[in-house]
Amino acid sequence: MTETPGLDLTAFRGWYDGQRPGEITGELSAEVIAGGKSNLTYVVTDGGHDWIVRRPPLGHVQATAHDMGREYTAMSALRDTDVPVPVTYAHCADPDVIGAPFYVMERVDGVAYRSAGQLEPLGPERTAAIADRMVDVLAALHAVEPAAVGLAEFGRPQGFLERQVRRWGKQLEGSKTTERPNAEELHRRLTARVPEDNDEWNGIVHGDYRLDNLLTGPDDRIKAVVDWEMATLGDVRTDLALLLVYDQIATLAGGALVADVAKAPGYPEPQQHLARYAATSGRDLGDMGFHLGLAYFKLAVILEGIHFRFLQGATVGEGFDQIGAGFDPLIAAGLDALDQSPGQD
């Protein structure tokens, strides 16, 4: 067996043979297909069968931020719903096997579209169809009753929005590279406008829903939703708002590290996404100003955190030098979202 950083194939095989005896029939090899800042994803093969193995980044010690059990639980629970997810095979909570907790799932043949350049050859009609299906799958996820799939204890929906505002405010305090008065103003206004809990909107939240966290098949249908490490129970409108903000981030923040699928010909405008979701879900979205303001704030804080690590020399790769430029435009957009909303603060 060849050596793969972060995945001891001999140890993996010994463990997996105990979970699913006889499934591995040949010598194993593996390669990393995604990883670095987030969880590491490997494709493992014995020459006749492939598996996907996911584990936290190398050297990571805060397991709560890269919770393998959370990903595995969410996908396993959603297997027989209308939400397409990979089939999960086994989960190992013991960090001593390969050096970190991990899980194993099927390899899904699909494309994670991240750039307009990937979508442009498909043409406007196919691009629009893929984006519409992305929204339809999100509505399907939000229609799943958590208790019906064994996820009643997957999160704490009561007080979810207040905790989100508080959490991202603390994140900003811990990673500011300079004084950020506009960001503090946005945080103050969000704190003052946290909506009351509404059971109608409580459901399964993916937490990082966007096109490049979906695998799209050659028939342009969504074959799998992946990257569930942020999944929880809460106000599902946060998923929709974050998707809309992700679509705007290439225009507002730019840079090589930012996905720009929304610039592809045929990709729907934000209002089209909202109308599609409302029609598919049968729900009246009402005022989304708070949720959009929170989503802009969250992504700005994430960029500030990356910029903070870049200044400390803790990032690897190119493109990080421009990441900090996106902070102010995102904060301004968040303030604008609240200004256009009828709520008081």
CSV table of N, CA and C in Angstrom, one decimal, residues 198-289:
chain,number,residue,atom,x,y,z
A,198,ASN,N,-39.7,31.1,15.9
A,198,ASN,CA,-40.9,30.7,15.1
A,198,ASN,C,-40.8,29.3,14.7
A,199,ASP,N,-41.6,28.4,15.3
A,199,ASP,CA,-41.5,27.0,15.0
A,199,ASP,C,-41.8,26.7,13.6
A,200,GLU,N,-42.5,27.5,12.9
A,200,GLU,CA,-42.8,27.3,11.5
A,200,GLU,C,-41.5,27.2,10.6
A,201,TRP,N,-40.5,27.9,11.1
A,201,TRP,CA,-39.2,28.0,10.3
A,201,TRP,C,-38.1,27.1,10.8
A,202,ASN,N,-38.4,26.4,11.9
A,202,ASN,CA,-37.4,25.5,12.5
A,202,ASN,C,-37.3,24.2,11.7
A,203,GLY,N,-36.1,23.8,11.4
A,203,GLY,CA,-35.9,22.6,10.6
A,203,GLY,C,-34.4,22.3,10.5
A,204,ILE,N,-34.1,21.4,9.6
A,204,ILE,CA,-32.7,21.0,9.4
A,204,ILE,C,-32.0,22.1,8.6
A,205,VAL,N,-30.9,22.6,9.1
A,205,VAL,CA,-30.1,23.7,8.5
A,205,VAL,C,-28.8,23.0,8.0
A,206,HIS,N,-28.5,23.2,6.7
A,206,HIS,CA,-27.2,22.6,6.2
A,206,HIS,C,-26.1,23.4,6.8
A,207,GLY,N,-26.2,24.7,6.7
A,207,GLY,CA,-25.2,25.6,7.3
A,207,GLY,C,-24.2,26.2,6.4
A,208,ASP,N,-24.0,25.6,5.2
A,208,ASP,CA,-23.0,26.0,4.2
A,208,ASP,C,-23.5,25.7,2.8
A,209,TYR,N,-24.8,25.9,2.5
A,209,TYR,CA,-25.4,25.5,1.3
A,209,TYR,C,-25.1,26.4,0.1
A,210,ARG,N,-24.4,25.8,-0.9
A,210,ARG,CA,-24.1,26.6,-2.1
A,210,ARG,C,-23.8,25.6,-3.2
A,211,LEU,N,-23.6,26.0,-4.4
A,211,LEU,CA,-23.5,25.1,-5.5
A,211,LEU,C,-22.3,24.2,-5.5
A,212,ASP,N,-21.2,24.7,-5.0
A,212,ASP,CA,-20.0,23.9,-4.9
A,212,ASP,C,-20.0,22.9,-3.7
A,213,ASN,N,-21.0,22.9,-3.0
A,213,ASN,CA,-21.2,21.8,-2.0
A,213,ASN,C,-22.3,20.8,-2.4
A,214,LEU,N,-22.6,20.9,-3.7
A,214,LEU,CA,-23.5,19.9,-4.3
A,214,LEU,C,-22.7,19.2,-5.5
A,215,LEU,N,-23.0,17.9,-5.7
A,215,LEU,CA,-22.5,17.2,-6.8
A,215,LEU,C,-23.5,17.0,-7.8
A,216,THR,N,-23.3,17.6,-9.0
A,216,THR,CA,-24.2,17.6,-10.1
A,216,THR,C,-23.9,16.6,-11.2
A,217,GLY,N,-24.8,15.7,-11.6
A,217,GLY,CA,-24.6,14.7,-12.5
A,217,GLY,C,-24.5,15.2,-14.0
A,218,PRO,N,-24.1,14.3,-14.9
A,218,PRO,CA,-24.1,14.7,-16.3
A,218,PRO,C,-25.5,15.0,-16.9
A,219,ASP,N,-26.5,14.6,-16.2
A,219,ASP,CA,-27.9,15.0,-16.6
A,219,ASP,C,-28.4,16.3,-16.0
A,220,ASP,N,-27.4,17.0,-15.4
A,220,ASP,CA,-27.7,18.3,-14.7
A,220,ASP,C,-28.6,18.2,-13.5
A,221,ARG,N,-28.8,17.0,-13.0
A,221,ARG,CA,-29.6,16.9,-11.7
A,221,ARG,C,-28.6,16.8,-10.5
A,222,ILE,N,-29.1,17.2,-9.4
A,222,ILE,CA,-28.3,17.2,-8.2
A,222,ILE,C,-28.2,15.8,-7.7
A,223,LYS,N,-27.0,15.2,-7.6
A,223,LYS,CA,-26.9,13.8,-7.2
A,223,LYS,C,-26.6,13.7,-5.7
A,224,ALA,N,-26.0,14.7,-5.1
A,224,ALA,CA,-25.6,14.6,-3.7
A,224,ALA,C,-25.4,16.0,-3.1
A,225,VAL,N,-25.8,16.2,-1.9
A,225,VAL,CA,-25.5,17.3,-1.1
A,225,VAL,C,-24.4,16.8,-0.1
A,226,VAL,N,-23.3,17.5,-0.1
A,226,VAL,CA,-22.1,17.1,0.8
A,226,VAL,C,-21.7,18.2,1.7
A,227,ASP,N,-20.7,18.0,2.5
A,227,ASP,CA,-20.1,19.0,3.4
A,227,ASP,C,-21.2,19.4,4.5
A,228,TRP,N,-21.5,18.5,5.4
A,228,TRP,CA,-22.6,18.7,6.4
A,228,TRP,C,-22.0,19.1,7.7
A,229,GLU,N,-20.7,19.5,7.8
A,229,GLU,CA,-20.1,19.7,9.1
A,229,GLU,C,-20.7,20.9,9.9
A,230,MET,N,-21.5,21.8,9.3
A,230,MET,CA,-22.1,22.9,10.0
A,230,MET,C,-23.6,22.6,10.2
A,231,ALA,N,-24.1,21.4,9.9
A,231,ALA,CA,-25.5,21.1,9.9
A,231,ALA,C,-26.0,21.2,11.4
A,232,THR,N,-27.3,21.6,11.6
A,232,THR,CA,-27.9,21.7,12.9
A,232,THR,C,-29.4,21.8,12.7
A,233,LEU,N,-30.1,22.1,13.8
A,233,LEU,CA,-31.5,22.5,13.7
A,233,LEU,C,-31.6,24.0,14.1
A,234,GLY,N,-32.4,24.7,13.3
A,234,GLY,CA,-32.6,26.1,13.5
A,234,GLY,C,-33.5,26.7,12.5
A,235,ASP,N,-33.4,28.0,12.3
A,235,ASP,CA,-34.2,28.8,11.3
A,235,ASP,C,-33.7,28.5,9.9
A,236,VAL,N,-34.4,27.8,9.1
A,236,VAL,CA,-34.0,27.3,7.8
A,236,VAL,C,-33.7,28.5,6.8
A,237,ARG,N,-34.3,29.7,7.1
A,237,ARG,CA,-34.1,30.8,6.2
A,237,ARG,C,-32.6,31.2,6.2
A,238,THR,N,-31.9,30.8,7.2
A,238,THR,CA,-30.5,31.2,7.2
A,238,THR,C,-29.7,30.5,6.1
A,239,ASP,N,-30.2,29.3,5.7
A,239,ASP,CA,-29.6,28.6,4.6
A,239,ASP,C,-29.8,29.4,3.3
A,240,LEU,N,-31.1,29.8,3.1
A,240,LEU,CA,-31.4,30.6,1.9
A,240,LEU,C,-30.7,31.9,1.8
A,241,ALA,N,-30.6,32.6,2.9
A,241,ALA,CA,-29.9,33.9,2.9
A,241,ALA,C,-28.5,33.7,2.6
A,242,LEU,N,-27.8,32.7,3.2
A,242,LEU,CA,-26.4,32.5,3.0
A,242,LEU,C,-26.1,32.1,1.5
A,243,LEU,N,-27.0,31.4,0.9
A,243,LEU,CA,-26.9,31.0,-0.5
A,243,LEU,C,-26.9,32.3,-1.3
A,244,LEU,N,-27.8,33.2,-1.0
A,244,LEU,CA,-27.9,34.5,-1.8
A,244,LEU,C,-26.7,35.3,-1.6
A,245,VAL,N,-26.1,35.3,-0.4
A,245,VAL,CA,-24.9,36.1,-0.2
A,245,VAL,C,-23.7,35.5,-0.8
A,246,TYR,N,-23.6,34.1,-0.8
A,246,TYR,CA,-22.6,33.5,-1.5
A,246,TYR,C,-22.6,33.9,-3.0
A,247,ASP,N,-23.8,34.0,-3.6
A,247,ASP,CA,-23.9,34.4,-5.0
A,247,ASP,C,-23.4,35.8,-5.2
A,248,GLN,N,-23.5,36.6,-4.2
A,248,GLN,CA,-23.1,38.0,-4.4
A,248,GLN,C,-21.6,38.2,-4.0
A,249,ILE,N,-21.0,37.3,-3.4
A,249,ILE,CA,-19.6,37.5,-2.8
A,249,ILE,C,-18.6,37.7,-3.9
A,250,ALA,N,-18.7,37.1,-5.1
A,250,ALA,CA,-17.7,37.3,-6.1
A,250,ALA,C,-17.7,38.8,-6.6
A,251,THR,N,-18.9,39.4,-6.6
A,251,THR,CA,-19.0,40.8,-7.0
A,251,THR,C,-18.5,41.7,-5.9
A,252,LEU,N,-18.8,41.4,-4.7
A,252,LEU,CA,-18.5,42.3,-3.6
A,252,LEU,C,-17.1,42.1,-3.1
A,253,ALA,N,-16.6,40.8,-3.1
A,253,ALA,CA,-15.3,40.5,-2.5
A,253,ALA,C,-14.3,40.2,-3.5
A,254,GLY,N,-14.6,39.4,-4.5
A,254,GLY,CA,-13.7,39.1,-5.6
A,254,GLY,C,-12.6,38.2,-5.1
A,255,GLY,N,-11.6,38.0,-6.0
A,255,GLY,CA,-10.4,37.3,-5.6
A,255,GLY,C,-10.4,35.8,-6.0
A,256,ALA,N,-9.3,35.2,-6.1
A,256,ALA,CA,-9.2,33.9,-6.6
A,256,ALA,C,-9.8,32.8,-5.7
A,257,LEU,N,-10.0,33.1,-4.4
A,257,LEU,CA,-10.5,32.2,-3.5
A,257,LEU,C,-12.0,32.1,-3.4
A,258,VAL,N,-12.6,33.0,-4.2
A,258,VAL,CA,-14.1,33.2,-4.1
A,258,VAL,C,-14.8,32.5,-5.3
A,259,ALA,N,-15.8,31.7,-5.0
A,259,ALA,CA,-16.6,31.1,-6.1
A,259,ALA,C,-17.4,32.2,-6.8
A,260,ASP,N,-17.5,32.1,-8.2
A,260,ASP,CA,-18.2,33.1,-8.9
A,260,ASP,C,-19.2,32.5,-9.9
A,261,VAL,N,-19.9,31.4,-9.5
A,261,VAL,CA,-20.8,30.8,-10.3
A,261,VAL,C,-22.0,31.7,-10.7
A,262,ALA,N,-22.3,32.7,-9.9
A,262,ALA,CA,-23.4,33.6,-10.2
A,262,ALA,C,-23.2,34.5,-11.4
A,263,LYS,N,-21.9,34.6,-11.8
A,263,LYS,CA,-21.6,35.4,-13.0
A,263,LYS,C,-21.8,34.6,-14.3
A,264,ALA,N,-22.2,33.4,-14.3
A,264,ALA,CA,-22.4,32.6,-15.5
A,264,ALA,C,-23.7,33.0,-16.2
A,265,PRO,N,-23.7,33.1,-17.5
A,265,PRO,CA,-24.9,33.4,-18.2
A,265,PRO,C,-26.0,32.4,-17.9
A,266,GLY,N,-27.2,32.9,-17.6
A,266,GLY,CA,-28.3,32.1,-17.3
A,266,GLY,C,-28.5,31.8,-15.8
A,267,TYR,N,-27.5,32.1,-15.0
A,267,TYR,CA,-27.6,31.9,-13.5
A,267,TYR,C,-28.7,32.9,-13.0
A,268,PRO,N,-29.6,32.4,-12.2
A,268,PRO,CA,-30.7,33.3,-11.7
A,268,PRO,C,-30.3,34.4,-10.8
A,269,GLU,N,-31.0,35.5,-10.8
A,269,GLU,CA,-30.8,36.6,-9.9
A,269,GLU,C,-31.4,36.2,-8.5
A,270,PRO,N,-31.0,36.9,-7.5
A,270,PRO,CA,-31.4,36.6,-6.1
A,270,PRO,C,-33.0,36.6,-6.0
A,271,GLN,N,-33.7,37.5,-6.6
A,271,GLN,CA,-35.1,37.5,-6.5
A,271,GLN,C,-35.7,36.2,-7.2
A,272,GLN,N,-35.1,35.7,-8.2
A,272,GLN,CA,-35.5,34.5,-8.9
A,272,GLN,C,-35.4,33.3,-7.9
A,273,HIS,N,-34.2,33.3,-7.2
A,273,HIS,CA,-34.0,32.2,-6.2
A,273,HIS,C,-35.1,32.3,-5.2
A,274,LEU,N,-35.4,33.5,-4.7
A,274,LEU,CA,-36.4,33.6,-3.6
A,274,LEU,C,-37.8,33.2,-4.1
A,275,ALA,N,-38.1,33.6,-5.3
A,275,ALA,CA,-39.4,33.2,-5.9
A,275,ALA,C,-39.5,31.7,-6.1
A,276,ARG,N,-38.4,31.1,-6.6
A,276,ARG,CA,-38.4,29.6,-6.8
A,276,ARG,C,-38.5,28.9,-5.4
A,277,TYR,N,-37.8,29.3,-4.4
A,277,TYR,CA,-37.9,28.7,-3.1
A,277,TYR,C,-39.4,28.8,-2.6
A,278,ALA,N,-39.9,30.0,-2.7
A,278,ALA,CA,-41.3,30.2,-2.2
A,278,ALA,C,-42.3,29.3,-2.9
A,279,ALA,N,-42.1,29.2,-4.2
A,279,ALA,CA,-43.1,28.4,-5.0
A,279,ALA,C,-42.9,26.9,-4.7
A,280,THR,N,-41.6,26.5,-4.6
A,280,THR,CA,-41.4,25.0,-4.3
A,280,THR,C,-41.8,24.6,-2.9
A,281,SER,N,-41.5,25.5,-1.9
A,281,SER,CA,-41.8,25.2,-0.5
A,281,SER,C,-43.2,25.5,-0.1
A,282,GLY,N,-43.9,26.4,-0.9
A,282,GLY,CA,-45.2,26.8,-0.5
A,282,GLY,C,-45.2,27.7,0.7
A,283,ARG,N,-44.1,28.3,1.0
A,283,ARG,CA,-43.9,29.2,2.2
A,283,ARG,C,-43.8,30.7,1.8
A,284,ASP,N,-44.4,31.5,2.6
A,284,ASP,CA,-44.2,33.0,2.4
A,284,ASP,C,-43.0,33.4,3.2
A,285,LEU,N,-42.0,33.8,2.5
A,285,LEU,CA,-40.7,34.1,3.1
A,285,LEU,C,-40.8,35.4,4.0
A,286,GLY,N,-41.7,36.3,3.6
A,286,GLY,CA,-41.8,37.5,4.4
A,286,GLY,C,-40.5,38.4,4.2
A,287,ASP,N,-40.2,39.1,5.2
A,287,ASP,CA,-39.0,40.0,5.2
A,287,ASP,C,-37.8,39.2,5.5
A,288,MET,N,-36.8,39.2,4.6
A,288,MET,CA,-35.5,38.5,4.7
A,288,MET,C,-34.4,39.4,5.1
A,289,GLY,N,-34.7,40.7,5.5
A,289,GLY,CA,-33.7,41.6,5.8
A,289,GLY,C,-32.7,41.2,6.9
